[in-house]
Coordinates of C-alpha atoms in Angstrom, one line a residue:
Chain A
M30 CA 142.8 98.0 114.2
L31 CA 142.2 94.4 113.5
N32 CA 142.0 93.8 109.8
W33 CA 138.7 92.0 109.9
I34 CA 137.1 94.8 111.8
E35 CA 138.3 97.2 109.2
V36 CA 136.8 95.1 106.4
L37 CA 133.6 95.0 108.3
L38 CA 133.4 98.7 108.8
R39 CA 134.4 99.4 105.2
T40 CA 131.8 97.1 103.9
I41 CA 129.1 98.7 105.9
G42 CA 130.2 102.1 104.8
M43 CA 130.3 101.1 101.1
V44 CA 126.9 99.4 101.2
L45 CA 125.3 102.5 102.8
L46 CA 127.0 104.8 100.3
L47 CA 126.0 102.7 97.3
F48 CA 122.5 102.5 98.6
F49 CA 122.2 106.2 98.7
V50 CA 123.8 106.5 95.2
A51 CA 121.2 104.0 93.9
K52 CA 118.4 106.0 95.5
L53 CA 119.7 109.2 93.8
S54 CA 120.1 107.7 90.3
S55 CA 117.3 107.6 87.8
K56 CA 114.8 104.7 87.6
K57 CA 116.1 103.5 84.3
Q58 CA 116.1 99.8 83.7
V59 CA 119.4 98.2 82.9
A60 CA 118.1 97.5 79.4
Q61 CA 117.5 101.2 78.9
L62 CA 120.9 102.3 79.9
S63 CA 123.2 103.9 77.4
Y64 CA 126.6 102.5 77.0
F65 CA 128.1 105.3 79.1
D66 CA 125.6 104.7 82.0
Y67 CA 126.4 101.0 81.8
I68 CA 130.2 101.6 82.1
S69 CA 129.8 104.0 84.9
R70 CA 127.7 101.6 86.9
I71 CA 130.1 98.8 86.5
S72 CA 133.0 101.1 87.5
L73 CA 131.2 102.2 90.6
G74 CA 130.8 98.5 91.6
G75 CA 134.5 97.9 90.9
I76 CA 135.6 100.8 93.0
A77 CA 133.4 99.8 95.8
A78 CA 134.6 96.2 95.7
I79 CA 138.3 97.2 95.8
M80 CA 137.7 99.7 98.6
V81 CA 136.1 97.0 100.7
V82 CA 138.8 94.3 100.7
D83 CA 142.0 96.1 99.7
L84 CA 143.1 97.6 103.0
R85 CA 146.2 99.2 101.4
V86 CA 144.0 101.9 99.8
N87 CA 142.8 104.7 101.9
F88 CA 139.0 104.3 102.3
L89 CA 138.4 108.0 101.9
Y90 CA 140.0 108.0 98.5
G91 CA 137.4 105.5 97.4
V92 CA 134.6 107.5 98.8
L93 CA 136.0 110.6 97.0
A94 CA 136.3 108.7 93.7
I95 CA 132.7 107.5 93.9
I96 CA 131.3 110.9 94.8
V97 CA 133.2 112.6 92.0
W98 CA 132.1 109.9 89.5
I99 CA 128.5 110.2 90.6
G100 CA 128.8 114.0 90.5
I101 CA 130.0 113.9 86.9
T102 CA 127.3 111.5 85.6
Y103 CA 124.7 113.4 87.5
T104 CA 125.7 116.7 85.9
L105 CA 125.9 115.1 82.5
D106 CA 122.4 113.7 82.9
F107 CA 121.2 117.1 84.0
I108 CA 122.6 118.8 81.0
A109 CA 121.3 116.1 78.8
L110 CA 117.8 116.8 80.2
K111 CA 118.1 120.4 79.1
S112 CA 119.9 120.1 75.8
K113 CA 118.8 118.0 72.9
I114 CA 122.1 118.3 71.1
F115 CA 124.0 117.2 74.2
R116 CA 121.6 114.3 74.7
D117 CA 122.1 113.0 71.2
F118 CA 125.9 113.2 71.8
I119 CA 126.1 111.2 75.0
E120 CA 123.1 108.9 74.6
G121 CA 123.2 108.4 70.9
K122 CA 120.4 108.6 68.4
G123 CA 118.1 106.0 67.0
I124 CA 119.2 104.7 63.6
V125 CA 116.6 104.0 60.9
L126 CA 117.0 100.4 59.7
I127 CA 113.9 100.0 57.6
K128 CA 112.1 102.9 55.9
D129 CA 109.1 102.7 53.6
G130 CA 109.4 98.9 53.8
K131 CA 113.0 99.0 52.4
I132 CA 116.0 97.9 54.4
M133 CA 118.7 100.6 54.7
E134 CA 121.8 98.6 54.1
E135 CA 124.1 101.6 54.6
N136 CA 122.8 102.2 58.1
L137 CA 123.1 98.5 58.9
K138 CA 126.8 98.6 57.9
K139 CA 127.4 101.8 59.9
E140 CA 126.1 100.2 63.1
Q141 CA 127.8 96.9 62.4
F142 CA 124.3 95.3 62.6
T143 CA 124.2 92.0 60.6
T144 CA 121.3 90.9 58.6
D145 CA 120.9 87.9 60.8
M146 CA 120.7 90.2 63.9
L147 CA 118.1 92.3 62.1
L148 CA 116.0 89.2 61.3
K149 CA 116.4 87.9 64.8
Q150 CA 115.2 91.2 66.3
L151 CA 112.2 91.3 63.9
R152 CA 111.4 87.7 65.0
S153 CA 111.5 88.7 68.6
K154 CA 108.8 91.3 67.7
N155 CA 106.8 88.4 66.2
V156 CA 107.5 89.5 62.6
F157 CA 108.8 86.7 60.5
K158 CA 108.4 88.4 57.1
F159 CA 110.4 91.6 56.7
A160 CA 107.8 92.7 54.1
D161 CA 105.3 93.3 56.9
V162 CA 107.5 96.1 58.3
E163 CA 106.9 99.6 57.2
F164 CA 109.5 101.3 59.5
A165 CA 112.1 100.0 62.0
V166 CA 114.5 101.9 64.1
L167 CA 117.5 100.8 66.1
E168 CA 117.4 102.5 69.5
P169 CA 120.5 103.6 71.3
T170 CA 120.0 100.8 73.8
G171 CA 120.3 98.2 71.0
E172 CA 116.6 97.4 70.8
V173 CA 114.8 97.4 67.4
N174 CA 111.4 98.9 67.4
I175 CA 109.1 98.5 64.4
L176 CA 106.0 99.9 62.9
L177 CA 104.0 97.3 61.0
K178 CA 102.3 98.0 57.7
R179 CA 98.8 99.3 58.2
N180 CA 97.1 96.1 57.1
M181 CA 99.3 94.0 59.4
Q182 CA 98.5 96.0 62.5
P183 CA 96.3 94.3 65.1
V184 CA 92.6 95.3 65.0
T185 CA 91.5 97.9 67.5
L186 CA 88.1 99.1 68.5
K187 CA 88.7 102.2 66.4
D188 CA 89.1 100.0 63.3
L189 CA 85.7 98.4 64.1
H190 CA 84.1 101.9 64.4
E191 CA 83.0 100.9 67.9
K192 CA 82.4 103.9 70.0
I193 CA 83.1 103.0 73.6
P194 CA 83.7 105.4 76.4
N195 CA 87.1 105.3 78.0
E196 CA 87.5 103.2 81.1
K197 CA 89.4 104.5 84.1
E198 CA 91.9 102.4 85.9
P199 CA 90.5 100.2 88.6
Q200 CA 91.4 101.1 92.2
T201 CA 92.6 98.6 94.7
V202 CA 90.5 99.3 97.8
I203 CA 91.3 96.3 100.1
M204 CA 94.8 94.8 100.4
D205 CA 95.6 92.0 102.8
G206 CA 92.3 92.4 104.5
K207 CA 92.8 96.2 105.2
I208 CA 90.8 99.0 103.6
L209 CA 92.9 101.5 101.8
N210 CA 91.2 104.9 102.3
E211 CA 93.1 106.9 99.7
P212 CA 92.0 105.0 96.5
L213 CA 88.4 104.9 97.9
A214 CA 88.5 108.7 98.3
T215 CA 89.7 109.1 94.7
L216 CA 86.6 107.3 93.6
G217 CA 84.5 109.5 95.9
L218 CA 83.3 106.4 97.9
S219 CA 83.3 105.8 101.6
P220 CA 84.5 102.8 103.6
A221 CA 80.9 102.3 104.7
W222 CA 79.8 102.0 101.1
L223 CA 82.5 99.3 100.5
L224 CA 81.4 97.4 103.6
S225 CA 77.8 97.4 102.4
Q226 CA 78.8 96.2 99.0
L227 CA 80.8 93.3 100.6
E228 CA 77.9 92.5 102.8
K229 CA 75.6 92.4 99.7
Q230 CA 78.0 89.8 98.2
G231 CA 78.0 88.0 101.5
F232 CA 81.6 88.4 102.6
S233 CA 83.1 89.8 105.8
I234 CA 86.1 92.1 105.5
D235 CA 88.3 89.7 107.4
N236 CA 88.1 87.1 104.6
V237 CA 88.9 89.5 101.8
F238 CA 92.5 89.4 100.6
L239 CA 92.2 91.8 97.7
A240 CA 89.4 93.9 96.3
Q241 CA 89.2 96.3 93.4
V242 CA 86.6 98.7 92.3
D243 CA 86.3 99.4 88.5
S244 CA 85.3 102.7 87.0
Y245 CA 81.6 101.7 87.1
G246 CA 81.7 101.1 90.8
Q247 CA 81.6 97.3 90.7
V248 CA 83.6 95.5 93.4
T249 CA 85.5 92.3 92.6
V250 CA 87.1 90.5 95.4
D251 CA 89.6 87.7 96.1
L252 CA 89.1 85.8 99.3
Y253 CA 91.6 84.1 101.7
D254 CA 89.3 81.1 101.5
D255 CA 89.8 79.8 98.0
K256 CA 87.1 77.2 98.4
I257 CA 84.3 79.8 98.3
K258 CA 83.2 80.6 94.8
V259 CA 83.2 84.4 94.2
P260 CA 80.3 85.6 92.1
Q261 CA 81.0 87.8 89.1
P262 CA 79.5 91.3 89.3
T263 CA 76.0 91.0 87.8
E264 CA 74.7 94.5 88.1
L265 CA 75.5 95.7 84.6
P266 CA 74.4 92.6 82.7
L267 CA 71.2 92.5 84.8
L268 CA 70.4 96.1 83.8
L269 CA 70.9 95.2 80.2
S270 CA 68.7 92.2 80.3
S271 CA 65.9 94.0 82.1
L272 CA 66.1 96.7 79.4
K273 CA 65.7 94.0 76.7
K274 CA 62.8 92.5 78.6
S275 CA 61.0 95.8 78.9
Q276 CA 61.5 96.4 75.2
A277 CA 60.0 93.0 74.4
D278 CA 57.1 93.7 76.8
L279 CA 56.3 97.0 75.1
E280 CA 56.3 95.4 71.7
L281 CA 54.0 92.7 73.0
F282 CA 51.6 95.3 74.4
A283 CA 51.6 97.0 71.0
L284 CA 50.6 93.8 69.4
E285 CA 47.9 93.0 71.9
T286 CA 46.1 96.3 72.3
E287 CA 43.2 97.2 70.0
N288 CA 43.4 100.9 70.8
K289 CA 45.1 102.6 67.9
D290 CA 46.6 105.4 69.9
A291 CA 47.9 103.0 72.5
K292 CA 49.4 100.8 69.8
Q293 CA 51.3 103.7 68.4
M294 CA 52.4 104.9 71.8
Y295 CA 53.8 101.4 72.7
M296 CA 55.6 101.1 69.4
K297 CA 57.2 104.5 69.7
N298 CA 58.4 103.8 73.3
A299 CA 59.6 100.3 72.3
E300 CA 61.7 102.1 69.7
K301 CA 63.1 104.5 72.3
V302 CA 64.1 101.7 74.6
K303 CA 65.7 99.9 71.7
D304 CA 67.8 103.0 71.0
I305 CA 68.9 103.1 74.7
I306 CA 69.9 99.4 74.5
L307 CA 72.0 100.1 71.4
K308 CA 73.7 103.0 73.2
V309 CA 74.5 101.3 76.5
T310 CA 75.3 97.8 75.2
P311 CA 79.0 98.5 74.7
I312 CA 79.3 99.7 78.3
L313 CA 77.1 97.2 80.0
Q314 CA 78.4 94.1 78.3
Chain B
M26 CA 47.0 88.6 85.2
T27 CA 45.2 91.4 83.4
V28 CA 46.7 93.7 80.8
G29 CA 46.6 96.5 83.3
S30 CA 48.8 94.7 85.8
Q31 CA 51.2 93.6 83.1
V32 CA 51.6 97.2 82.0
K33 CA 52.1 98.3 85.6
Q34 CA 54.8 95.7 86.1
C35 CA 56.6 96.9 82.9
A36 CA 56.4 100.4 84.3
F37 CA 58.0 99.3 87.5
T38 CA 60.8 97.5 85.7
L39 CA 61.4 100.6 83.7
K40 CA 61.5 102.7 86.8
S41 CA 64.0 100.4 88.5
I42 CA 66.2 100.5 85.3
E43 CA 66.1 104.3 85.4
Q44 CA 67.2 104.3 89.0
G45 CA 69.9 101.8 88.2
L46 CA 71.2 104.0 85.4
L47 CA 71.2 107.1 87.6
N48 CA 73.0 105.1 90.3
L49 CA 75.6 104.0 87.8
S50 CA 76.0 107.5 86.4
S51 CA 76.7 108.9 89.9
R52 CA 79.4 106.3 90.6
T53 CA 81.0 106.3 87.2
Q54 CA 84.3 108.2 86.9
E55 CA 84.2 108.5 83.1
E56 CA 82.4 111.7 81.9
E57 CA 81.4 110.2 78.6
A58 CA 79.8 107.1 80.1
K59 CA 78.1 109.4 82.7
K60 CA 76.5 111.3 79.8
I61 CA 75.3 108.2 78.1
F62 CA 73.7 106.9 81.3
N63 CA 72.1 110.3 82.1
E64 CA 70.7 110.6 78.6
A65 CA 69.3 107.0 78.7
A66 CA 67.7 107.7 82.1
C67 CA 66.1 110.9 80.6
I68 CA 64.6 109.1 77.7
L69 CA 63.4 106.3 80.0
N70 CA 61.7 109.0 82.0
D71 CA 59.6 110.0 79.0
V72 CA 58.8 106.4 78.2
I73 CA 57.6 105.9 81.8
A74 CA 55.5 109.1 81.6
D75 CA 53.8 107.7 78.5
I76 CA 53.1 104.3 80.1
D77 CA 51.8 105.9 83.3
K78 CA 49.3 107.8 81.2
R79 CA 48.2 104.6 79.5
I80 CA 47.9 102.9 83.0
G81 CA 45.5 105.8 83.9
Q82 CA 43.4 105.1 80.8
L83 CA 43.3 101.4 81.5
E84 CA 42.2 102.0 85.0
N85 CA 39.3 104.1 83.7
E86 CA 38.3 101.3 81.3
E87 CA 38.5 98.6 83.9
P88 CA 37.8 100.3 87.3
Q89 CA 37.4 96.9 89.0
Y90 CA 41.2 96.3 88.7
K91 CA 42.2 99.7 89.9
G92 CA 45.3 99.7 92.1
L93 CA 46.4 96.2 91.3

């Protein structure tokens, strides 16, 4: 067989094999790989490269080596999935670097982690003062994760005592001008409903590049024609403002009327509407 | 515009808000928001009932404006 043809065939075979190996392996990012995973991936690449161009080596040996290697790592991963002790052994454990706001010098030394590296890692987490850190751990992947002191943590709605109902993820219902039926069905909406909503906003489906529906059923679109200005959804703000208007009207009626009972009735209902406004404002805004 | 027609207009606005809230509640995926919308619509319903009663009184007082 001509050498170049053999290289060609070997390359195709290896590419296919590695492709299936890649499909089989977990979706871990390179940054999340343990040292062992890292080495085994590089070795696989090495074996594949040698097999492809070194014609002295039997191709089947290379295939065998790759399959055995993959088999072993796969089995190890599987055992690690089941056993915590084994997992700690092959993947390593996180090391506590800062505890109760105090740096653990012993652990730094054990991991050969210099003070400069620690400070650099803290800076990469936007922490420039080590005193702001309550707890920090060095993950097996080499990343440092930190827990800030309570008073340094970013403010959340919970801190502001705002009670806001959860919001579900928006669903993408039109992609590249085509309606996606499955997400629409998840929301319990029909394509006809979507078309009517688009019509209401004055767009034809051919012009819509991307459309999403949020958890309150509002449609936001992006058009192919970027010169057209897309209106923001107005339904919720409109509802809120008409609520406010009604409340003001009721108060006005209460002031104007001379009938005592009516006055009281208006006041009471204005109060009720005010309560409603308070309740729905966090959602409608 | 008479007081009667102003009150009627207000009642219409409230009814449309109620419908809007019910509409929202039926489309919303989030249970908690659904509950808030439904409650709000329920209270509005009471408010509308009160105002409708008042509209009836007003129409009795000023029969010449009835139906406007």
